[in-house]
């Protein structure tokens, strides 16, 4: 699998390294020539120095044979251009733009470019984690439309000794798994929850708060 | 030599603009004649208006049509010259009816009355009991024209010159919409709307059509000319005073602020610094006047409250209507409060004059910011912003300089003008009051301004009214510019004032 | 399209943006100009009687301040191609402005975006064509 990753700064190095570790053939594109030389020394990837949003440069970087192009420059508009050109002109099947403005996640999506916002992820984590102490491993999915959360049932949890079918979860929340000790239980209606269970639940943004409140009992 | 040719071309364009304005102004002079179909016609009225109208239109048309060449781009200073000359011309042309009609004013008095009209001051030398309807209409009409803005009114028609430099010089630089002519149209529409409300209100309370129209004109223009010697006090009615107060407040509001409210942005309106300051200062002064002054003078509680509120609004908005007779019995505290209100004045970019609430508000805020700055961490960066129109604007140092400089100039000339009045023998307090009224375009009078007053005093006030309306700098800069440019155009190469 | 009392938003007040803004405003249109730098507005002539807003035209909030959704025409004339292209797409697809034109310097980018339905004018190509036409003229005797 071939990946072309465009950006600048430390994040480009780590993105490159991560994709290389997963077995991709990686080409990095950065406008900074000095940094390009450094990356070439550090990583086993092809490094191209230039403006990735210029068709000539991204062509040079091998866009025509790339499977995925990731645009991670500091500017949303540059990332949009890189992805759109890669997709429209070179037919790259999968593109992803990093955006700073959380609103651009949806806007870029509507324009045909999937996007992910670090700002939004951080806010989500801070806001949701701050409210509930026993919740860990929060994962946003589906461009933020779903959240996967792991909740540990403490002694005060109201759902202990209750059957799953008797728990009043919101309609768009789903209990998908229960981790008990070393066992992984796929729950059904009759499953009884116990203290110490780690419950995996999928929720929408609206049902997230109510679902977790139902499980943990925290106001 | 190149400069002389360049200047000649530029001034040709400037003069044609001025002439266009004067031509249209002359046309407006025919309106009182048309009104003669509706109200009693006095002997000599026709001649008093038709003659000046013909002369002004003729003179204006000559200058307008004589222009050759393409449109020139007017700089800010050029715009100031257009406004300065047009207002000068209108002050003289508009005085002619007063000269020729049955009122038979002297030239000085006629010019005074016209300037008082155009600058929406409202100090009057006309005997309203003997003046003809046409003359009374013309006085009030001058105020609504000057209040909206001579150039603004003209620009709203298709033929007026369409330059932002000109509107800025008339104190209507802040636009309502992103084009100068569209904005001018909306200002005229707002004024017309206010006047219409006023006429309806007054007539509902029983005033004749003539009284309703003339008083609606001058209330909205925050001018204050009345067709009765005792002004609004003539009706001695809380309802009439109420309608008048509403009209005065409307006229005093910044046109942009009103437009922001009308387009639905209530939040921006509520946060507007000028609005908050207006509410605060009116409430404060009405209360102070009630407690310390009117409470002790008038027989009933109602009368005392009415007087306190009405006079505060009249002084602050720069209208100059009175609901009581010549401040009889008012103590020095009351007169000083009114003087302060007259100096503070109305909203920026409105029909009101004087220092303007916006400037006073910013200066007060500056004091607050200084205190706050001292208490913040040393390396902290502070924002000095106020809500204007539909957004928050930073008050940059250069803007603050301009505000502070103008405020100083205003106060200094106020002092100077009052000084001149004292030279004529009037007491300190009265002089400060009367001159503040003239320069601030208010129109409240303690009686100093009368047909018997010495001519030097009359001219001092005329100049004060003119300078106050054009906010000094338009006049100063235009005078210096003309002084420099005229010799150059004639071909003299002067080394003095070169630049 | 008649030029008179249209509501026009121009993003980018450099030489091109200011030139268009001045001409359009003097012709009688309501013009709002957006630029990140307040110094850019010095390029506007005295005859310009529109509004100017300091801000980033790629942000919907700034475009909303300029009431871009009510505009008849939006021109993207900043110095950066990518900014112009993003602004143009926001205006067209998100705000529904009837007519949107973006200035682009890179001819290759212009080509790439033709398929995406963005109306562009390439400064380089236009200048190049003008030069070419001038060079093809018979030289002055």
PDB file of C-alpha atoms in Angstrom, chain B residues 250-440:
ATOM      1  CA  UNK B 250     -35.127  59.339  17.439  1.00  0.00           C
ATOM      2  CA  UNK B 251     -33.373  62.239  15.773  1.00  0.00           C
ATOM      3  CA  UNK B 252     -30.548  62.027  18.252  1.00  0.00           C
ATOM      4  CA  UNK B 253     -29.863  58.350  17.612  1.00  0.00           C
ATOM      5  CA  UNK B 254     -27.015  57.450  15.302  1.00  0.00           C
ATOM      6  CA  UNK B 255     -28.560  56.502  11.960  1.00  0.00           C
ATOM      7  CA  UNK B 256     -26.339  53.428  11.746  1.00  0.00           C
ATOM      8  CA  UNK B 257     -27.425  52.244  15.209  1.00  0.00           C
ATOM      9  CA  UNK B 258     -31.089  52.601  14.282  1.00  0.00           C
ATOM     10  CA  UNK B 259     -30.491  50.737  11.047  1.00  0.00           C
ATOM     11  CA  UNK B 260     -28.769  47.911  12.948  1.00  0.00           C
ATOM     12  CA  UNK B 261     -31.831  47.644  15.196  1.00  0.00           C
ATOM     13  CA  UNK B 262     -34.267  47.755  12.291  1.00  0.00           C
ATOM     14  CA  UNK B 263     -32.414  44.940  10.527  1.00  0.00           C
ATOM     15  CA  UNK B 264     -32.976  42.763  13.565  1.00  0.00           C
ATOM     16  CA  UNK B 265     -29.697  42.890  15.439  1.00  0.00           C
ATOM     17  CA  UNK B 266     -31.062  43.641  18.904  1.00  0.00           C
ATOM     18  CA  UNK B 267     -27.964  42.311  20.640  1.00  0.00           C
ATOM     19  CA  UNK B 268     -25.646  44.789  18.961  1.00  0.00           C
ATOM     20  CA  UNK B 269     -28.093  47.594  19.724  1.00  0.00           C
ATOM     21  CA  UNK B 270     -28.250  46.722  23.412  1.00  0.00           C
ATOM     22  CA  UNK B 271     -24.462  46.604  23.664  1.00  0.00           C
ATOM     23  CA  UNK B 272     -23.931  49.865  21.822  1.00  0.00           C
ATOM     24  CA  UNK B 273     -21.827  52.171  23.977  1.00  0.00           C
ATOM     25  CA  UNK B 274     -23.650  55.322  22.923  1.00  0.00           C
ATOM     26  CA  UNK B 275     -27.050  53.860  23.761  1.00  0.00           C
ATOM     27  CA  UNK B 276     -25.917  52.819  27.215  1.00  0.00           C
ATOM     28  CA  UNK B 277     -24.349  56.197  27.826  1.00  0.00           C
ATOM     29  CA  UNK B 278     -27.511  57.957  26.612  1.00  0.00           C
ATOM     30  CA  UNK B 279     -29.732  56.054  29.018  1.00  0.00           C
ATOM     31  CA  UNK B 280     -27.347  56.634  31.895  1.00  0.00           C
ATOM     32  CA  UNK B 281     -26.857  60.349  31.352  1.00  0.00           C
ATOM     33  CA  UNK B 282     -30.523  61.108  30.676  1.00  0.00           C
ATOM     34  CA  UNK B 283     -31.732  59.208  33.690  1.00  0.00           C
ATOM     35  CA  UNK B 284     -29.077  60.817  35.836  1.00  0.00           C
ATOM     36  CA  UNK B 285     -29.681  64.375  34.728  1.00  0.00           C
ATOM     37  CA  UNK B 286     -33.480  64.146  34.789  1.00  0.00           C
ATOM     38  CA  UNK B 287     -33.283  62.832  38.325  1.00  0.00           C
ATOM     39  CA  UNK B 288     -30.788  65.477  39.377  1.00  0.00           C
ATOM     40  CA  UNK B 289     -32.877  68.243  37.840  1.00  0.00           C
ATOM     41  CA  UNK B 290     -36.025  66.976  39.477  1.00  0.00           C
ATOM     42  CA  UNK B 291     -34.512  66.730  42.915  1.00  0.00           C
ATOM     43  CA  UNK B 292     -32.461  69.887  42.941  1.00  0.00           C
ATOM     44  CA  UNK B 293     -34.312  72.240  40.657  1.00  0.00           C
ATOM     45  CA  UNK B 294     -37.778  71.650  39.294  1.00  0.00           C
ATOM     46  CA  UNK B 295     -39.110  70.072  42.451  1.00  0.00           C
ATOM     47  CA  UNK B 296     -38.947  73.384  44.187  1.00  0.00           C
ATOM     48  CA  UNK B 297     -40.278  75.567  41.399  1.00  0.00           C
ATOM     49  CA  UNK B 298     -43.403  73.989  39.995  1.00  0.00           C
ATOM     50  CA  UNK B 299     -46.667  73.617  41.895  1.00  0.00           C
ATOM     51  CA  UNK B 300     -47.498  70.007  41.052  1.00  0.00           C
ATOM     52  CA  UNK B 301     -45.336  66.889  41.161  1.00  0.00           C
ATOM     53  CA  UNK B 302     -46.367  66.020  37.621  1.00  0.00           C
ATOM     54  CA  UNK B 303     -45.297  69.399  36.304  1.00  0.00           C
ATOM     55  CA  UNK B 304     -41.941  69.158  38.018  1.00  0.00           C
ATOM     56  CA  UNK B 305     -41.235  65.673  36.599  1.00  0.00           C
ATOM     57  CA  UNK B 306     -42.310  66.734  33.125  1.00  0.00           C
ATOM     58  CA  UNK B 307     -40.070  69.747  33.179  1.00  0.00           C
ATOM     59  CA  UNK B 308     -37.059  67.790  34.433  1.00  0.00           C
ATOM     60  CA  UNK B 309     -37.424  65.092  31.810  1.00  0.00           C
ATOM     61  CA  UNK B 310     -38.341  67.307  28.871  1.00  0.00           C
ATOM     62  CA  UNK B 311     -35.640  69.875  29.420  1.00  0.00           C
ATOM     63  CA  UNK B 312     -32.984  67.164  29.870  1.00  0.00           C
ATOM     64  CA  UNK B 313     -33.918  65.475  26.638  1.00  0.00           C
ATOM     65  CA  UNK B 314     -34.173  68.789  24.809  1.00  0.00           C
ATOM     66  CA  UNK B 315     -30.737  69.933  25.959  1.00  0.00           C
ATOM     67  CA  UNK B 316     -28.898  66.642  25.443  1.00  0.00           C
ATOM     68  CA  UNK B 317     -30.362  65.924  22.021  1.00  0.00           C
ATOM     69  CA  UNK B 318     -29.600  69.494  21.043  1.00  0.00           C
ATOM     70  CA  UNK B 319     -33.166  70.295  20.082  1.00  0.00           C
ATOM     71  CA  UNK B 320     -33.866  73.361  22.169  1.00  0.00           C
ATOM     72  CA  UNK B 321     -37.609  73.132  22.603  1.00  0.00           C
ATOM     73  CA  UNK B 322     -38.780  74.393  25.963  1.00  0.00           C
ATOM     74  CA  UNK B 323     -41.836  73.321  27.861  1.00  0.00           C
ATOM     75  CA  UNK B 324     -41.490  76.140  30.348  1.00  0.00           C
ATOM     76  CA  UNK B 325     -40.956  79.843  29.936  1.00  0.00           C
ATOM     77  CA  UNK B 326     -37.323  80.869  29.614  1.00  0.00           C
ATOM     78  CA  UNK B 327     -36.082  78.934  32.639  1.00  0.00           C
ATOM     79  CA  UNK B 328     -37.782  81.337  35.001  1.00  0.00           C
ATOM     80  CA  UNK B 329     -36.817  80.479  38.551  1.00  0.00           C
ATOM     81  CA  UNK B 330     -34.216  77.873  37.617  1.00  0.00           C
ATOM     82  CA  UNK B 331     -31.288  77.818  40.029  1.00  0.00           C
ATOM     83  CA  UNK B 332     -27.654  77.839  38.884  1.00  0.00           C
ATOM     84  CA  UNK B 333     -27.414  74.048  39.463  1.00  0.00           C
ATOM     85  CA  UNK B 334     -30.182  73.413  36.963  1.00  0.00           C
ATOM     86  CA  UNK B 335     -28.704  75.752  34.363  1.00  0.00           C
ATOM     87  CA  UNK B 336     -25.272  74.189  34.810  1.00  0.00           C
ATOM     88  CA  UNK B 337     -26.669  70.682  34.338  1.00  0.00           C
ATOM     89  CA  UNK B 338     -28.333  71.858  31.137  1.00  0.00           C
ATOM     90  CA  UNK B 339     -25.094  73.476  30.012  1.00  0.00           C
ATOM     91  CA  UNK B 340     -23.259  70.205  30.578  1.00  0.00           C
ATOM     92  CA  UNK B 341     -25.877  68.318  28.571  1.00  0.00           C
ATOM     93  CA  UNK B 342     -25.608  70.878  25.780  1.00  0.00           C
ATOM     94  CA  UNK B 343     -21.861  70.382  25.588  1.00  0.00           C
ATOM     95  CA  UNK B 344     -22.112  66.590  25.587  1.00  0.00           C
ATOM     96  CA  UNK B 345     -24.671  66.567  22.815  1.00  0.00           C
ATOM     97  CA  UNK B 346     -26.291  63.830  20.801  1.00  0.00           C
ATOM     98  CA  UNK B 347     -25.289  60.669  19.033  1.00  0.00           C
ATOM     99  CA  UNK B 348     -22.605  60.649  16.360  1.00  0.00           C
ATOM    100  CA  UNK B 349     -23.870  60.555  12.778  1.00  0.00           C
ATOM    101  CA  UNK B 350     -27.302  61.856  13.763  1.00  0.00           C
ATOM    102  CA  UNK B 351     -29.138  65.154  13.454  1.00  0.00           C
ATOM    103  CA  UNK B 352     -27.720  66.259  16.806  1.00  0.00           C
ATOM    104  CA  UNK B 353     -24.580  68.290  17.379  1.00  0.00           C
ATOM    105  CA  UNK B 354     -22.033  69.285  20.032  1.00  0.00           C
ATOM    106  CA  UNK B 355     -19.230  67.060  21.295  1.00  0.00           C
ATOM    107  CA  UNK B 356     -21.278  63.901  20.670  1.00  0.00           C
ATOM    108  CA  UNK B 357     -22.059  61.119  23.111  1.00  0.00           C
ATOM    109  CA  UNK B 358     -19.690  58.729  21.375  1.00  0.00           C
ATOM    110  CA  UNK B 359     -16.665  60.893  22.089  1.00  0.00           C
ATOM    111  CA  UNK B 360     -17.608  61.478  25.701  1.00  0.00           C
ATOM    112  CA  UNK B 361     -18.298  57.773  26.117  1.00  0.00           C
ATOM    113  CA  UNK B 362     -14.902  56.816  24.716  1.00  0.00           C
ATOM    114  CA  UNK B 363     -13.131  59.370  26.895  1.00  0.00           C
ATOM    115  CA  UNK B 364     -14.889  58.044  29.983  1.00  0.00           C
ATOM    116  CA  UNK B 365     -14.040  54.505  28.954  1.00  0.00           C
ATOM    117  CA  UNK B 366     -10.438  55.573  28.531  1.00  0.00           C
ATOM    118  CA  UNK B 367     -10.304  56.560  32.175  1.00  0.00           C
ATOM    119  CA  UNK B 368     -11.726  53.172  33.081  1.00  0.00           C
ATOM    120  CA  UNK B 369      -9.196  51.426  30.827  1.00  0.00           C
ATOM    121  CA  UNK B 370      -6.312  53.307  32.414  1.00  0.00           C
ATOM    122  CA  UNK B 371      -7.346  52.108  35.855  1.00  0.00           C
ATOM    123  CA  UNK B 372      -7.844  48.572  34.631  1.00  0.00           C
ATOM    124  CA  UNK B 373      -4.508  48.526  32.845  1.00  0.00           C
ATOM    125  CA  UNK B 374      -2.727  49.449  36.010  1.00  0.00           C
ATOM    126  CA  UNK B 375      -4.219  46.440  37.760  1.00  0.00           C
ATOM    127  CA  UNK B 376      -3.458  43.851  35.066  1.00  0.00           C
ATOM    128  CA  UNK B 377      -0.197  41.842  34.930  1.00  0.00           C
ATOM    129  CA  UNK B 378       2.596  43.978  33.598  1.00  0.00           C
ATOM    130  CA  UNK B 379       3.018  42.030  30.348  1.00  0.00           C
ATOM    131  CA  UNK B 380      -0.686  41.599  29.748  1.00  0.00           C
ATOM    132  CA  UNK B 381      -2.175  42.931  26.528  1.00  0.00           C
ATOM    133  CA  UNK B 382      -5.504  44.704  26.883  1.00  0.00           C
ATOM    134  CA  UNK B 383      -8.164  45.250  24.257  1.00  0.00           C
ATOM    135  CA  UNK B 384      -9.783  48.671  24.153  1.00  0.00           C
ATOM    136  CA  UNK B 385     -12.905  48.086  22.127  1.00  0.00           C
ATOM    137  CA  UNK B 386     -16.422  49.491  21.980  1.00  0.00           C
ATOM    138  CA  UNK B 387     -19.548  48.287  20.237  1.00  0.00           C
ATOM    139  CA  UNK B 388     -20.343  50.378  17.193  1.00  0.00           C
ATOM    140  CA  UNK B 389     -22.945  49.552  14.607  1.00  0.00           C
ATOM    141  CA  UNK B 390     -23.061  45.776  14.318  1.00  0.00           C
ATOM    142  CA  UNK B 391     -19.630  44.915  15.663  1.00  0.00           C
ATOM    143  CA  UNK B 392     -16.995  45.522  18.264  1.00  0.00           C
ATOM    144  CA  UNK B 393     -14.302  47.969  17.146  1.00  0.00           C
ATOM    145  CA  UNK B 394     -10.880  48.509  18.647  1.00  0.00           C
ATOM    146  CA  UNK B 395     -10.198  52.104  19.648  1.00  0.00           C
ATOM    147  CA  UNK B 396      -6.752  52.558  18.138  1.00  0.00           C
ATOM    148  CA  UNK B 397      -4.354  55.152  19.537  1.00  0.00           C
ATOM    149  CA  UNK B 398      -4.761  57.311  16.445  1.00  0.00           C
ATOM    150  CA  UNK B 399      -8.515  57.323  16.844  1.00  0.00           C
ATOM    151  CA  UNK B 400      -8.183  58.236  20.479  1.00  0.00           C
ATOM    152  CA  UNK B 401      -5.850  61.074  19.511  1.00  0.00           C
ATOM    153  CA  UNK B 402      -8.447  62.419  17.106  1.00  0.00           C
ATOM    154  CA  UNK B 403     -11.192  62.203  19.724  1.00  0.00           C
ATOM    155  CA  UNK B 404      -9.099  63.837  22.428  1.00  0.00           C
ATOM    156  CA  UNK B 405      -7.846  66.538  20.095  1.00  0.00           C
ATOM    157  CA  UNK B 406     -11.319  67.404  18.888  1.00  0.00           C
ATOM    158  CA  UNK B 407     -12.704  67.424  22.420  1.00  0.00           C
ATOM    159  CA  UNK B 408     -10.024  69.842  23.513  1.00  0.00           C
ATOM    160  CA  UNK B 409     -10.698  72.089  20.525  1.00  0.00           C
ATOM    161  CA  UNK B 410     -14.425  72.045  21.186  1.00  0.00           C
ATOM    162  CA  UNK B 411     -14.027  72.955  24.828  1.00  0.00           C
ATOM    163  CA  UNK B 412     -11.463  75.641  24.036  1.00  0.00           C
ATOM    164  CA  UNK B 413     -13.696  77.345  21.469  1.00  0.00           C
ATOM    165  CA  UNK B 414     -16.632  77.062  23.829  1.00  0.00           C
ATOM    166  CA  UNK B 415     -14.604  78.945  26.380  1.00  0.00           C
ATOM    167  CA  UNK B 416     -13.478  81.499  23.805  1.00  0.00           C
ATOM    168  CA  UNK B 417     -16.990  82.095  22.557  1.00  0.00           C
ATOM    169  CA  UNK B 418     -18.320  82.492  26.067  1.00  0.00           C
ATOM    170  CA  UNK B 419     -15.508  84.947  26.705  1.00  0.00           C
ATOM    171  CA  UNK B 420     -16.691  87.056  23.789  1.00  0.00           C
ATOM    172  CA  UNK B 421     -20.192  87.071  25.199  1.00  0.00           C
ATOM    173  CA  UNK B 422     -18.951  88.265  28.569  1.00  0.00           C
ATOM    174  CA  UNK B 423     -17.141  91.118  26.821  1.00  0.00           C
ATOM    175  CA  UNK B 424     -20.590  92.305  25.793  1.00  0.00           C
ATOM    176  CA  UNK B 425     -21.500  92.491  29.430  1.00  0.00           C
ATOM    177  CA  UNK B 426     -23.326  89.250  30.097  1.00  0.00           C
ATOM    178  CA  UNK B 427     -22.789  87.202  33.281  1.00  0.00           C
ATOM    179  CA  UNK B 428     -20.465  84.156  33.260  1.00  0.00           C
ATOM    180  CA  UNK B 429     -23.076  81.434  33.695  1.00  0.00           C
ATOM    181  CA  UNK B 430     -25.408  82.926  31.108  1.00  0.00           C
ATOM    182  CA  UNK B 431     -22.582  83.344  28.597  1.00  0.00           C
ATOM    183  CA  UNK B 432     -21.402  79.758  29.014  1.00  0.00           C
ATOM    184  CA  UNK B 433     -24.996  78.566  28.635  1.00  0.00           C
ATOM    185  CA  UNK B 434     -25.867  80.650  25.609  1.00  0.00           C
ATOM    186  CA  UNK B 435     -22.676  79.966  23.690  1.00  0.00           C
ATOM    187  CA  UNK B 436     -22.811  76.241  24.474  1.00  0.00           C
ATOM    188  CA  UNK B 437     -26.287  76.370  22.976  1.00  0.00           C
ATOM    189  CA  UNK B 438     -25.025  78.052  19.807  1.00  0.00           C
ATOM    190  CA  UNK B 439     -21.937  75.917  19.200  1.00  0.00           C
ATOM    191  CA  UNK B 440     -23.704  72.737  20.155  1.00  0.00           C
TER     192      UNK B 440
END
